[in-house]
Every structure is written in structure tokens, then in C-alpha cells.
Amino acid sequence: MKAICHSAAVTATVVAAVIALSACGGSSDNGAAPVPPVSPAPVDPAPVDPPAPPPESTEAAPSPVACPAAVPSTASCLGGVDSKGAYYLIAKPAVWNGKLVLHAHGGPSLDAPTAERATEDLTRWAVMVDAGYAWAGSTFRQGGVEVRAAAEDTERLRGIFRQHVGKPTRTILHGQSWGAGVAAKAAEMFTAETVGVQPYDAVLLTSGVLAGGTRSYDFRTDLRVVYQYLCNNHPRPTETPYALNLGLPAGVTMTQSNLSARVNECLALNKAAADRTPEQKARIATIEKVIRIPSSAIQSHLNWGTFHYQDVSSKRTGGASPFGNAGVVYSGSDDDVALNAGVLRYSADPAAYGRFAADTDPTGKIPVPVLTVKWISDPTAFVELDAQFKSVMQQGGSGDRLVQTFTTDGTHSYISGPTYPTLMNALLAWVEQGTKPTPAGIAAACPANEARFGTGCSFDPAYTPAALETRVPARTRPQ
């Protein structure tokens, strides 16, 4: 019994000593460092797939449609309606060069969009598909003069193409006529800073209305007041008077045939020159010399100055007009003193002017190469508009990214078959090789494209347009 008790006592003493040493940090009598605990071996985490990139577009996929007859028979076409109600059409050649022409059409029509409009545009620009480019064009979601909305519709179509058709190696934004203003605005709105990637590699502007809404349409205001001075039937003396710079008052309806009838009462534009009265000939001559448009363009510009002006004033600028002729000195008539004393005068509404400028006027801040072409005698988009655009690009810091070209032949709607592939080649060489084109180089390169795309090269590399105010007189503008 005593032995058992002694053994237990010894054991207790040893345990106590161990506990005491542990409490003191585990030091040993010989000063050896403590042994650190052993960490478990690291285990590689299970591989995780990278997140999928966001879709280029959440728009519904387009459907196969028949291509217009003008498009090469080997091409394929797709069509659809985007989430905002814009119709669109896409064409892809059988042998695609990997590049996309994103088109902004001219006009604009005041009617609701239809699929037929996209077909008309692709028919006109089938040369792009023939040259190996994919082509995509939107009708825009609405009719009327609203540039930023049209730019948004164009950018939306770019996403549709990338999501559902293919990823082009280059995207060239092409604007025609009024659509050139849309394309210029889109190139300002959608950039690497606003989109996250550079959406457009370059911009092609053809027959462009390029001075913005606040300057491009001034001559139509002048036409309205000079026409009324000469003819006094739009409105008639028996009708309620209104400010001509409104186009028409909101809610007032008139058809183009009704307007044409009034014009023919006064000017007989529907007759041969030999069948007009001396008074009609004299009125036409006054308009041609004062407004500086040919007789063949009088009716179309009066239409614009009536129906499009009404769209702007009643739907875009709060019921007021951004157009005016205050301070204009008219010249070229047989009696300029009487003319300037007799025409009606209007001042642009400052708020309306500001709203219209914000929507339509270019700022000259385009971060990619821009190439333009204009027929020198264009009666719809005067060549002097290009001088104004150049000035704006210089003021906006983009002057070095602009090259302008001019032709001696053509029409406003289409210059010639070889003109456009030549410009595209020059623009892509600028983008891909850093070779900035010159008007002389483009003129020299064009004839090589005539065998494939038909005759029609008429570039004039020496031409420089005069300032806009040499053709459209200066006026007092809101500050």
C-alpha cells in the first residue's frame, strides 16, 4: 500500500512540473528554441472559369430575309425591328473582308419608319457589299429631325451585328446627306470613354449636311421669306397669318401636293421655261440669284422649309423656332432695297436655338479619322457647308483627323460607283497603316476602280470651298 501511494505521488510531481514548464513558455533547461507547429500543406483551389463577357447586345436576333435585287446574289441578308421600333437590314457578302459599314441614312422622312426604307438604302449602297464589306442600316425609330435619337439607333444596330452576325475587324461609320450629321454626332457620342471600347474605327461622310441644324437650314428661312415677298400665297392673305420660321403652326395640316399647287400658281415650276409668263420667269430668277439655288431645287427646299420646320418647331424645340433672318442683307435681285424692306423678319428663339444646337450641331470632337466627299455643285447640301465643318473640326481639336474631297460630277444622292470604294480603301489605309490620305492620292487611285464599279471618277484635288457666309448671308444669332 505504501509503494502504491509513493508511485502516485511521484507521478503527480512530474505532471505538475510539465505543466509549470508549459506555463513558462515551454523553455528547456538547455535554452533550445521551441519547435513551431507544423502547418498543413497548401491545397490548390479548384479551377474557376472566368466570367463570361457581357453580351454585345440584348436585342433579339435578326431573321433571314431576301436581299434587294441590287445586292450581289451570293450575299445573305438579315432583317428585324429593334426594341425601339427601328427597322434594320444587314447584308453580308459570301466572301466577307471582315469589315462593317454601318450606315446612317439621309432625309429624314417625317413618316413613321418602314422596312421598305432600309431596303431602299441597301439598294443604293449595294456597292459596299459588292466591294466585300458587310453593310448594316437602320431606318431610325421615328420620322423627323432628331439627330441624337438617330445616332442611338445606329449604335444599337452595331451591337446587334456584333452579337448575332459577327465581330468585324473594322467598323466604318458612314453617313449620307442628313445622315452625315447623324454619323458625326454618333462619333462624338459613342467613344472609348463612353462605350468602354472604341466602337468606330473611322467615319465616312458623303454629301453631308454638315453645318448642324442651326446653320445648315438658314437659306430655307431665307427662301420662305423671299418666296412670300414675291408670291404672297404661303400663307394666302385670306388665311390666318403665322410666323414663317415655324414652317407651319403646330396642328396645321397641308399636303405636299397642296404646297406644289401654290408654288406652281406663282412660279409654274411644272411647266417648261418657254411656257412661263415673264412675271413667273422674273420671280424664279430672283430666287435663283438671291437664294442661290437652281429652279429645280426650289420646290424641295420649300417643302423642307415648311414641313420639316414644322416638325422642328412643334416637336423638338417646345413650340418656338430656332430659325431666324434678323440682320440678313439680301442681294442679287433687281431691287435689293425694296426686297430688304419688304421681307418679313424673324429672330430665332434663344431657348429653341439652344435645344436644336445641342441635338444637331457638331462639336468637332471626333477621336477617329474622318473622310468626306461632296459634289461641288450639290444643290441640296451646299459645298460651303464643308468649309463650316472643317472650321468646327479645327476648333474642336480634330482638324488633323479630317480629310475632305470634292468631285466635279455627281448628284446629291449618289456620286458614282467607283467613288465610294476608293474612299473606303483610303480610309482603311489611314486606320490600319497610318497613311493619311490626300485629295490628290485619292483622285489618282480612283480610275483603278472603274473597271469593276463603273466609270465616274471626277475628284478635283485642288478644290477648296469658300466660307459658308459667302453663300448664305450672316445673321444675328442668339448668344
CSV table of C-alpha atoms in Angstrom, one decimal:
chain,number,residue,atom,x,y,z
A,1,MET,CA,0.0,0.0,0.0
A,2,LYS,CA,2.8,2.4,0.9
A,3,ALA,CA,4.5,1.6,-2.5
A,4,ILE,CA,1.4,2.4,-4.5
A,5,CYS,CA,1.0,5.7,-2.7
A,6,HIS,CA,4.6,6.7,-3.3
A,7,SER,CA,4.3,6.0,-7.0
A,8,ALA,CA,1.2,8.1,-7.4
A,9,ALA,CA,2.9,11.0,-5.6
A,10,VAL,CA,5.9,10.8,-8.0
A,11,THR,CA,3.7,10.8,-11.0
A,12,ALA,CA,1.8,13.8,-9.7
A,13,THR,CA,5.0,15.7,-9.2
A,14,VAL,CA,6.2,15.0,-12.7
A,15,VAL,CA,2.9,16.1,-14.3
A,16,ALA,CA,3.0,19.3,-12.2
A,17,ALA,CA,6.5,20.1,-13.4
A,18,VAL,CA,5.5,19.6,-17.1
A,19,ILE,CA,2.5,21.9,-16.6
A,20,ALA,CA,4.7,24.5,-15.0
A,21,LEU,CA,7.2,24.4,-17.8
A,22,SER,CA,4.4,24.8,-20.3
A,23,ALA,CA,3.2,27.8,-18.5
A,24,CYS,CA,6.6,29.4,-18.7
A,25,GLY,CA,6.7,29.1,-22.5
A,26,GLY,CA,7.9,25.6,-22.8
A,27,SER,CA,11.6,26.5,-22.3
A,28,SER,CA,14.0,23.7,-21.6
A,29,ASP,CA,16.9,23.8,-19.2
A,30,ASN,CA,19.4,23.9,-22.1
A,31,GLY,CA,17.8,27.0,-23.9
A,32,ALA,CA,16.8,25.3,-27.2
A,33,ALA,CA,14.3,27.2,-29.3
A,34,PRO,CA,10.7,25.9,-29.3
A,35,VAL,CA,9.6,23.8,-32.2
A,36,PRO,CA,7.0,25.7,-34.3
A,37,PRO,CA,3.8,23.9,-35.1
A,38,VAL,CA,3.7,22.2,-38.5
A,39,SER,CA,1.3,23.9,-41.0
A,40,PRO,CA,-0.7,21.7,-43.3
A,41,ALA,CA,0.5,21.6,-46.9
A,42,PRO,CA,-1.3,24.2,-49.1
A,43,VAL,CA,-4.1,22.8,-51.3
A,44,ASP,CA,-4.6,24.3,-54.8
A,45,PRO,CA,-8.1,25.7,-55.1
A,46,ALA,CA,-10.4,24.2,-57.7
A,47,PRO,CA,-10.1,26.0,-61.0
A,48,VAL,CA,-12.8,28.6,-61.6
A,49,ASP,CA,-13.9,29.6,-65.1
A,50,PRO,CA,-13.6,33.3,-65.9
A,51,PRO,CA,-16.9,35.2,-66.0
A,52,ALA,CA,-18.5,35.3,-69.4
A,53,PRO,CA,-18.1,38.6,-71.2
A,54,PRO,CA,-21.2,40.7,-71.2
A,55,PRO,CA,-23.3,40.4,-74.4
A,56,GLU,CA,-22.7,42.9,-77.2
A,57,SER,CA,-26.4,43.4,-77.3
A,58,THR,CA,-29.5,42.1,-75.6
A,59,GLU,CA,-31.6,42.8,-78.7
A,60,ALA,CA,-33.4,39.9,-80.4
A,61,ALA,CA,-31.6,38.2,-83.2
A,62,PRO,CA,-32.5,39.2,-86.8
A,63,SER,CA,-34.2,36.9,-89.2
A,64,PRO,CA,-33.1,35.8,-92.7
A,65,VAL,CA,-34.7,38.0,-95.4
A,66,ALA,CA,-34.4,38.3,-99.2
A,67,CYS,CA,-31.7,40.7,-100.3
A,68,PRO,CA,-32.7,43.5,-102.7
A,69,ALA,CA,-32.0,42.7,-106.3
A,70,ALA,CA,-29.1,45.2,-106.5
A,71,VAL,CA,-27.1,43.3,-103.9
A,72,PRO,CA,-24.8,40.5,-105.2
A,73,SER,CA,-26.8,37.3,-105.5
A,74,THR,CA,-24.3,35.4,-103.4
A,75,ALA,CA,-24.7,37.7,-100.4
A,76,SER,CA,-27.0,36.9,-97.4
A,77,CYS,CA,-29.3,39.4,-95.7
A,78,LEU,CA,-30.9,39.6,-92.3
A,79,GLY,CA,-33.6,42.0,-91.1
A,80,GLY,CA,-35.5,42.9,-87.9
A,81,VAL,CA,-37.0,45.5,-85.7
A,82,ASP,CA,-35.1,46.7,-82.7
A,83,SER,CA,-36.5,47.3,-79.2
A,84,LYS,CA,-37.2,51.0,-80.0
A,85,GLY,CA,-39.1,50.3,-83.2
A,86,ALA,CA,-36.5,50.9,-85.8
A,87,TYR,CA,-36.4,48.6,-88.8
A,88,TYR,CA,-32.9,47.5,-89.9
A,89,LEU,CA,-31.3,45.5,-92.7
A,90,ILE,CA,-28.0,43.7,-92.7
A,91,ALA,CA,-26.1,42.3,-95.8
A,92,LYS,CA,-23.0,40.1,-95.7
A,93,PRO,CA,-21.1,39.1,-98.8
A,94,ALA,CA,-20.3,35.5,-99.4
A,95,VAL,CA,-16.6,36.4,-99.3
A,96,TRP,CA,-16.5,38.9,-96.4
A,97,ASN,CA,-13.4,41.0,-95.9
A,98,GLY,CA,-14.2,41.2,-92.2
A,99,LYS,CA,-15.2,44.9,-92.2
A,100,LEU,CA,-18.5,46.5,-91.5
A,101,VAL,CA,-20.0,49.6,-93.0
A,102,LEU,CA,-22.6,51.0,-90.5
A,103,HIS,CA,-24.9,53.3,-92.4
A,104,ALA,CA,-26.9,56.4,-91.3
A,105,HIS,CA,-29.4,57.4,-94.0
A,106,GLY,CA,-30.4,60.8,-95.2
A,107,GLY,CA,-33.7,62.6,-95.2
A,108,PRO,CA,-35.1,62.5,-92.7
A,109,SER,CA,-38.6,61.3,-93.6
A,110,LEU,CA,-41.4,62.7,-91.4
A,111,ASP,CA,-43.4,59.5,-91.7
A,112,ALA,CA,-43.2,56.5,-89.4
A,113,PRO,CA,-40.4,54.1,-90.2
A,114,THR,CA,-41.0,51.2,-92.5
A,115,ALA,CA,-38.9,48.2,-93.6
A,116,GLU,CA,-39.0,49.5,-97.2
A,117,ARG,CA,-36.8,52.4,-96.2
A,118,ALA,CA,-34.0,50.0,-95.2
A,119,THR,CA,-34.4,48.2,-98.5
A,120,GLU,CA,-34.1,51.4,-100.4
A,121,ASP,CA,-30.9,52.3,-98.6
A,122,LEU,CA,-29.3,49.0,-99.1
A,123,THR,CA,-30.2,49.1,-102.8
A,124,ARG,CA,-28.5,52.4,-103.1
A,125,TRP,CA,-25.4,51.3,-101.3
A,126,ALA,CA,-25.1,47.8,-102.7
A,127,VAL,CA,-21.7,48.9,-104.0
A,128,MET,CA,-20.3,48.4,-100.4
A,129,VAL,CA,-21.4,44.8,-100.4
A,130,ASP,CA,-20.1,44.3,-103.9
A,131,ALA,CA,-16.7,45.6,-102.6
A,132,GLY,CA,-16.6,43.0,-99.9
A,133,TYR,CA,-18.0,44.9,-96.9
A,134,ALA,CA,-20.8,43.8,-94.6
A,135,TRP,CA,-23.5,46.6,-94.5
A,136,ALA,CA,-26.0,47.4,-91.8
A,137,GLY,CA,-28.5,50.3,-91.9
A,138,SER,CA,-31.3,51.4,-89.5
A,139,THR,CA,-34.5,53.3,-90.5
A,140,PHE,CA,-34.3,55.0,-87.1
A,141,ARG,CA,-37.1,54.6,-84.6
A,142,GLN,CA,-39.1,57.7,-85.7
A,143,GLY,CA,-39.5,60.1,-88.5
A,144,GLY,CA,-38.5,63.7,-88.0
A,145,VAL,CA,-35.5,65.9,-87.3
A,146,GLU,CA,-33.9,64.4,-84.2
A,147,VAL,CA,-30.2,63.6,-84.6
A,148,ARG,CA,-29.2,62.2,-81.2
A,149,ALA,CA,-32.0,59.6,-81.3
A,150,ALA,CA,-30.9,58.5,-84.8
A,151,ALA,CA,-27.3,58.2,-83.6
A,152,GLU,CA,-28.5,56.0,-80.7
A,153,ASP,CA,-30.4,53.8,-83.2
A,154,THR,CA,-27.3,53.5,-85.3
A,155,GLU,CA,-25.2,52.5,-82.4
A,156,ARG,CA,-27.8,49.9,-81.3
A,157,LEU,CA,-27.5,48.3,-84.7
A,158,ARG,CA,-23.8,47.9,-84.2
A,159,GLY,CA,-24.4,45.9,-81.1
A,160,ILE,CA,-26.9,43.7,-82.9
A,161,PHE,CA,-24.4,43.0,-85.7
A,162,ARG,CA,-21.7,42.1,-83.2
A,163,GLN,CA,-23.9,39.9,-81.1
A,164,HIS,CA,-25.7,38.0,-83.8
A,165,VAL,CA,-23.7,38.2,-87.0
A,166,GLY,CA,-20.0,38.5,-86.3
A,167,LYS,CA,-17.2,40.6,-84.8
A,168,PRO,CA,-15.8,42.8,-87.6
A,169,THR,CA,-12.2,43.7,-87.6
A,170,ARG,CA,-13.1,47.2,-88.5
A,171,THR,CA,-16.3,49.3,-88.3
A,172,ILE,CA,-16.6,52.3,-90.5
A,173,LEU,CA,-19.5,54.7,-89.7
A,174,HIS,CA,-21.0,56.0,-93.0
A,175,GLY,CA,-23.4,59.0,-93.0
A,176,GLN,CA,-25.1,60.2,-96.2
A,177,SER,CA,-26.8,63.7,-96.5
A,178,TRP,CA,-28.7,64.4,-93.3
A,179,GLY,CA,-27.3,61.1,-92.0
A,180,ALA,CA,-23.8,62.6,-92.2
A,181,GLY,CA,-24.8,64.8,-89.4
A,182,VAL,CA,-26.1,61.8,-87.6
A,183,ALA,CA,-22.8,59.9,-88.1
A,184,ALA,CA,-20.8,62.9,-86.9
A,185,LYS,CA,-22.9,63.2,-83.8
A,186,ALA,CA,-22.7,59.4,-83.2
A,187,ALA,CA,-18.9,59.5,-83.5
A,188,GLU,CA,-18.9,62.2,-80.8
A,189,MET,CA,-21.4,60.5,-78.5
A,190,PHE,CA,-20.0,56.9,-78.7
A,191,THR,CA,-16.3,56.7,-78.0
A,192,ALA,CA,-13.9,54.6,-76.0
A,193,GLU,CA,-14.7,56.7,-73.0
A,194,THR,CA,-18.4,56.3,-73.2
A,195,VAL,CA,-18.7,52.8,-74.5
A,196,GLY,CA,-15.6,51.2,-73.0
A,197,VAL,CA,-14.1,50.2,-76.4
A,198,GLN,CA,-13.6,52.3,-79.5
A,199,PRO,CA,-16.9,51.5,-81.4
A,200,TYR,CA,-15.9,53.1,-84.7
A,201,ASP,CA,-12.6,52.9,-86.4
A,202,ALA,CA,-13.3,55.7,-88.9
A,203,VAL,CA,-16.1,57.9,-90.3
A,204,LEU,CA,-17.1,58.4,-94.0
A,205,LEU,CA,-19.4,61.4,-94.6
A,206,THR,CA,-20.9,61.7,-98.1
A,207,SER,CA,-22.9,64.6,-99.5
A,208,GLY,CA,-23.2,65.7,-95.9
A,209,VAL,CA,-25.4,68.4,-94.3
A,210,LEU,CA,-22.5,69.2,-92.0
A,211,ALA,CA,-23.0,72.6,-90.5
A,212,GLY,CA,-25.6,71.5,-87.9
A,213,GLY,CA,-29.2,72.4,-87.8
A,214,THR,CA,-28.6,76.0,-86.7
A,215,ARG,CA,-26.6,76.9,-89.8
A,216,SER,CA,-27.4,74.3,-92.5
A,217,TYR,CA,-31.0,75.4,-92.8
A,218,ASP,CA,-30.7,79.2,-92.8
A,219,PHE,CA,-31.1,79.5,-96.5
A,220,ARG,CA,-34.5,77.8,-96.2
A,221,THR,CA,-35.7,80.5,-93.9
A,222,ASP,CA,-34.5,83.0,-96.5
A,223,LEU,CA,-36.3,81.1,-99.2
A,224,ARG,CA,-39.6,81.2,-97.2
A,225,VAL,CA,-39.5,85.0,-96.7
A,226,VAL,CA,-38.3,85.8,-100.2
A,227,TYR,CA,-40.9,83.5,-101.7
A,228,GLN,CA,-43.6,85.1,-99.7
A,229,TYR,CA,-42.4,88.5,-100.7
A,230,LEU,CA,-42.7,87.5,-104.3
A,231,CYS,CA,-45.8,85.2,-104.3
A,232,ASN,CA,-47.8,86.0,-101.1
A,233,ASN,CA,-49.6,82.7,-101.2
A,234,HIS,CA,-47.9,80.6,-98.4
A,235,PRO,CA,-50.0,81.6,-96.5
A,236,ARG,CA,-52.5,83.4,-98.6
A,237,PRO,CA,-53.9,86.8,-97.5
A,238,THR,CA,-57.2,85.1,-96.7
A,239,GLU,CA,-55.6,82.6,-94.3
A,240,THR,CA,-54.6,83.2,-90.7
A,241,PRO,CA,-51.1,84.6,-90.7
A,242,TYR,CA,-48.3,82.9,-88.8
A,243,ALA,CA,-44.5,83.2,-88.4
A,244,LEU,CA,-42.9,81.7,-91.4
A,245,ASN,CA,-39.9,80.4,-89.4
A,246,LEU,CA,-42.3,77.9,-87.8
A,247,GLY,CA,-42.8,76.2,-91.1
A,248,LEU,CA,-46.4,75.7,-90.3
A,249,PRO,CA,-48.1,76.2,-86.9
A,250,ALA,CA,-48.5,73.1,-84.8
A,251,GLY,CA,-51.6,71.2,-85.7
A,252,VAL,CA,-52.0,72.8,-89.1
A,253,THR,CA,-52.1,70.3,-91.9
A,254,MET,CA,-51.0,70.7,-95.5
A,255,THR,CA,-50.1,68.2,-98.2
A,256,GLN,CA,-47.1,68.4,-100.4
A,257,SER,CA,-49.4,68.4,-103.4
A,258,ASN,CA,-51.3,71.4,-102.0
A,259,LEU,CA,-48.0,73.3,-101.5
A,260,SER,CA,-46.9,72.4,-105.0
A,261,ALA,CA,-50.1,73.8,-106.4
A,262,ARG,CA,-49.4,77.1,-104.7
A,263,VAL,CA,-45.9,77.2,-105.9
A,264,ASN,CA,-47.0,76.5,-109.5
A,265,GLU,CA,-49.6,79.2,-109.3
A,266,CYS,CA,-46.7,81.7,-108.7
A,267,LEU,CA,-43.7,80.1,-110.4
A,268,ALA,CA,-45.1,77.5,-112.8
A,269,LEU,CA,-42.3,75.1,-112.0
A,270,ASN,CA,-44.4,72.3,-113.5
A,271,LYS,CA,-44.0,74.0,-116.9
A,272,ALA,CA,-41.2,74.3,-119.4
A,273,ALA,CA,-39.4,77.6,-119.1
A,274,ALA,CA,-40.7,78.7,-122.5
A,275,ASP,CA,-44.3,78.2,-121.3
A,276,ARG,CA,-43.9,80.5,-118.2
A,277,THR,CA,-45.1,84.1,-118.1
A,278,PRO,CA,-42.5,86.9,-118.0
A,279,GLU,CA,-43.6,87.5,-114.4
A,280,GLN,CA,-43.0,83.9,-113.4
A,281,LYS,CA,-39.6,83.9,-115.1
A,282,ALA,CA,-38.7,87.0,-113.2
A,283,ARG,CA,-39.7,85.6,-109.8
A,284,ILE,CA,-37.7,82.4,-110.4
A,285,ALA,CA,-34.7,84.4,-111.5
A,286,THR,CA,-34.9,86.5,-108.3
A,287,ILE,CA,-35.0,83.3,-106.1
A,288,GLU,CA,-32.1,81.7,-108.1
A,289,LYS,CA,-29.9,84.8,-107.7
A,290,VAL,CA,-30.8,85.7,-104.1
A,291,ILE,CA,-31.0,82.3,-102.5
A,292,ARG,CA,-28.5,80.8,-105.0
A,293,ILE,CA,-30.3,77.6,-105.7
A,294,PRO,CA,-31.4,76.3,-109.2
A,295,SER,CA,-35.1,76.4,-110.1
A,296,SER,CA,-35.1,72.6,-110.0
A,297,ALA,CA,-34.4,72.7,-106.2
A,298,ILE,CA,-37.0,75.4,-105.2
A,299,GLN,CA,-39.8,73.1,-104.6
A,300,SER,CA,-37.8,70.6,-102.5
A,301,HIS,CA,-36.4,73.3,-100.3
A,302,LEU,CA,-39.8,74.9,-99.8
A,303,ASN,CA,-41.0,71.5,-98.7
A,304,TRP,CA,-38.2,71.3,-96.2
A,305,GLY,CA,-38.8,74.9,-95.0
A,306,THR,CA,-42.5,74.1,-94.5
A,307,PHE,CA,-42.9,70.5,-93.2
A,308,HIS,CA,-39.5,69.8,-91.6
A,309,TYR,CA,-39.6,73.3,-90.0
A,310,GLN,CA,-43.0,72.4,-88.5
A,311,ASP,CA,-41.6,69.1,-87.2
A,312,VAL,CA,-38.7,71.0,-85.5
A,313,SER,CA,-40.7,73.9,-84.0
A,314,SER,CA,-43.7,71.8,-82.9
A,315,LYS,CA,-42.0,68.6,-81.7
A,316,ARG,CA,-38.3,69.3,-81.0
A,317,THR,CA,-38.0,72.9,-79.6
A,318,GLY,CA,-41.0,73.5,-77.5
A,319,GLY,CA,-43.2,75.3,-80.0
A,320,ALA,CA,-40.7,78.0,-80.8
A,321,SER,CA,-38.5,78.4,-83.8
A,322,PRO,CA,-34.7,78.1,-83.8
A,323,PHE,CA,-34.6,79.8,-87.2
A,324,GLY,CA,-34.3,83.5,-88.0
A,325,ASN,CA,-33.2,86.0,-90.5
A,326,ALA,CA,-32.7,89.1,-88.3
A,327,GLY,CA,-29.8,91.1,-89.7
A,328,VAL,CA,-29.7,89.4,-93.1
A,329,VAL,CA,-28.9,91.7,-96.0
A,330,TYR,CA,-30.3,90.1,-99.2
A,331,SER,CA,-28.7,90.8,-102.5
A,332,GLY,CA,-29.0,89.8,-106.1
A,333,SER,CA,-32.5,91.0,-107.0
A,334,ASP,CA,-33.4,93.8,-109.4
A,335,ASP,CA,-34.3,96.0,-106.4
A,336,ASP,CA,-32.4,94.9,-103.2
A,337,VAL,CA,-33.6,98.0,-101.3
A,338,ALA,CA,-37.2,97.1,-101.8
A,339,LEU,CA,-36.6,93.4,-101.1
A,340,ASN,CA,-34.8,94.0,-97.8
A,341,ALA,CA,-37.5,96.5,-96.8
A,342,GLY,CA,-40.3,94.1,-97.8
A,343,VAL,CA,-39.4,90.7,-96.5
A,344,LEU,CA,-40.7,89.5,-93.1
A,345,ARG,CA,-38.1,89.4,-90.3
A,346,TYR,CA,-37.8,86.8,-87.5
A,347,SER,CA,-35.5,86.3,-84.6
A,348,ALA,CA,-34.6,82.8,-83.6
A,349,ASP,CA,-35.9,81.9,-80.1
A,350,PRO,CA,-32.9,81.6,-77.8
A,351,ALA,CA,-34.2,78.5,-75.9
A,352,ALA,CA,-35.3,76.8,-79.1
A,353,TYR,CA,-31.9,77.6,-80.7
A,354,GLY,CA,-30.0,76.1,-77.8
A,355,ARG,CA,-32.1,72.9,-77.8
A,356,PHE,CA,-31.7,72.5,-81.6
A,357,ALA,CA,-28.0,73.2,-81.4
A,358,ALA,CA,-27.5,70.6,-78.7
A,359,ASP,CA,-29.2,67.9,-80.7
A,360,THR,CA,-27.9,68.7,-84.2
A,361,ASP,CA,-24.7,70.8,-84.2
A,362,PRO,CA,-21.3,69.1,-84.5
A,363,THR,CA,-18.7,69.9,-81.8
A,364,GLY,CA,-15.7,68.8,-83.8
A,365,LYS,CA,-14.7,66.3,-81.1
A,366,ILE,CA,-14.3,63.1,-83.2
A,367,PRO,CA,-11.5,60.9,-82.0
A,368,VAL,CA,-11.1,58.8,-85.2
A,369,PRO,CA,-10.2,59.6,-88.8
A,370,VAL,CA,-12.9,61.3,-90.9
A,371,LEU,CA,-13.1,61.4,-94.7
A,372,THR,CA,-15.7,63.4,-96.6
A,373,VAL,CA,-16.8,63.8,-100.2
A,374,LYS,CA,-19.1,66.4,-101.7
A,375,TRP,CA,-20.2,67.1,-105.3
A,376,ILE,CA,-19.1,70.7,-105.8
A,377,SER,CA,-22.5,71.7,-107.4
A,378,ASP,CA,-24.7,69.9,-104.9
A,379,PRO,CA,-27.9,71.9,-104.7
A,380,THR,CA,-29.2,70.2,-101.6
A,381,ALA,CA,-26.2,70.3,-99.3
A,382,PHE,CA,-24.1,73.2,-100.4
A,383,VAL,CA,-20.4,72.6,-100.8
A,384,GLU,CA,-19.8,75.6,-98.4
A,385,LEU,CA,-21.2,73.5,-95.6
A,386,ASP,CA,-18.0,71.5,-95.7
A,387,ALA,CA,-16.0,74.7,-95.1
A,388,GLN,CA,-18.0,75.2,-91.9
A,389,PHE,CA,-17.5,71.6,-90.8
A,390,LYS,CA,-13.7,71.9,-91.3
A,391,SER,CA,-13.7,75.0,-89.1
A,392,VAL,CA,-15.7,73.2,-86.4
A,393,MET,CA,-13.4,70.2,-86.5
A,394,GLN,CA,-10.4,72.5,-86.1
A,395,GLN,CA,-12.0,74.3,-83.2
A,396,GLY,CA,-12.9,71.0,-81.6
A,397,GLY,CA,-9.3,69.7,-81.8
A,398,SER,CA,-9.9,67.2,-84.6
A,399,GLY,CA,-8.7,69.1,-87.6
A,400,ASP,CA,-5.8,66.7,-88.1
A,401,ARG,CA,-8.2,63.8,-88.3
A,402,LEU,CA,-10.2,65.3,-91.2
A,403,VAL,CA,-9.6,64.9,-95.0
A,404,GLN,CA,-12.1,66.5,-97.4
A,405,THR,CA,-12.5,65.6,-101.1
A,406,PHE,CA,-14.7,67.1,-103.8
A,407,THR,CA,-16.0,66.0,-107.2
A,408,THR,CA,-17.0,67.8,-110.3
A,409,ASP,CA,-19.8,65.4,-111.3
A,410,GLY,CA,-22.5,63.5,-109.5
A,411,THR,CA,-25.8,64.0,-107.7
A,412,HIS,CA,-26.6,64.7,-104.1
A,413,SER,CA,-28.0,61.2,-103.5
A,414,TYR,CA,-25.1,59.3,-105.3
A,415,ILE,CA,-21.9,60.5,-106.8
A,416,SER,CA,-20.6,57.4,-108.7
A,417,GLY,CA,-19.9,53.7,-108.3
A,418,PRO,CA,-16.1,53.9,-108.1
A,419,THR,CA,-16.1,57.0,-105.8
A,420,TYR,CA,-17.1,55.1,-102.6
A,421,PRO,CA,-14.8,52.0,-102.8
A,422,THR,CA,-11.9,54.4,-103.5
A,423,LEU,CA,-12.7,56.4,-100.4
A,424,MET,CA,-13.1,53.2,-98.3
A,425,ASN,CA,-9.7,52.0,-99.4
A,426,ALA,CA,-8.1,55.3,-98.5
A,427,LEU,CA,-9.9,55.4,-95.1
A,428,LEU,CA,-8.8,51.9,-94.2
A,429,ALA,CA,-5.2,52.5,-95.2
A,430,TRP,CA,-5.3,55.5,-92.8
A,431,VAL,CA,-6.6,53.4,-90.0
A,432,GLU,CA,-4.5,50.3,-90.5
A,433,GLN,CA,-1.3,51.6,-91.9
A,434,GLY,CA,-1.3,55.2,-90.6
A,435,THR,CA,-1.2,56.5,-94.1
A,436,LYS,CA,-3.2,59.7,-94.1
A,437,PRO,CA,-4.8,60.2,-97.5
A,438,THR,CA,-4.6,63.3,-99.6
A,439,PRO,CA,-7.1,64.5,-102.1
A,440,ALA,CA,-4.5,64.1,-104.9
A,441,GLY,CA,-3.8,60.5,-103.9
A,442,ILE,CA,-7.5,59.6,-103.8
A,443,ALA,CA,-8.0,61.2,-107.2
A,444,ALA,CA,-5.1,59.2,-108.6
A,445,ALA,CA,-6.4,55.9,-107.1
A,446,CYS,CA,-10.0,56.2,-108.3
A,447,PRO,CA,-9.6,55.1,-112.0
A,448,ALA,CA,-8.3,51.7,-111.0
A,449,ASN,CA,-11.7,51.0,-109.5
A,450,GLU,CA,-13.7,51.9,-112.7
A,451,ALA,CA,-13.2,48.6,-114.4
A,452,ARG,CA,-15.1,46.8,-111.5
A,453,PHE,CA,-17.5,49.5,-110.3
A,454,GLY,CA,-18.2,51.5,-113.5
A,455,THR,CA,-17.0,54.9,-114.7
A,456,GLY,CA,-17.4,58.1,-112.7
A,457,CYS,CA,-14.2,59.3,-111.2
A,458,SER,CA,-14.2,63.1,-111.0
A,459,PHE,CA,-12.3,64.1,-107.9
A,460,ASP,CA,-10.9,67.6,-108.0
A,461,PRO,CA,-7.9,67.6,-105.6
A,462,ALA,CA,-7.3,71.3,-106.0
A,463,TYR,CA,-10.8,72.5,-105.0
A,464,THR,CA,-11.3,74.3,-101.7
A,465,PRO,CA,-14.8,75.5,-100.8
A,466,ALA,CA,-15.4,79.1,-99.7
A,467,ALA,CA,-16.8,80.0,-96.3
A,468,LEU,CA,-20.4,79.3,-95.7
A,469,GLU,CA,-21.3,83.0,-95.2
A,470,THR,CA,-20.1,83.7,-98.8
A,471,ARG,CA,-23.2,81.8,-99.9
A,472,VAL,CA,-25.7,82.2,-97.1
A,473,PRO,CA,-25.7,85.7,-95.6
A,474,ALA,CA,-24.7,86.2,-92.0
A,475,ARG,CA,-27.4,86.9,-89.5
A,476,THR,CA,-27.9,87.8,-85.8
A,477,ARG,CA,-27.9,84.7,-83.7
A,478,PRO,CA,-28.9,84.1,-80.0
A,479,GLN,CA,-25.9,84.3,-77.7
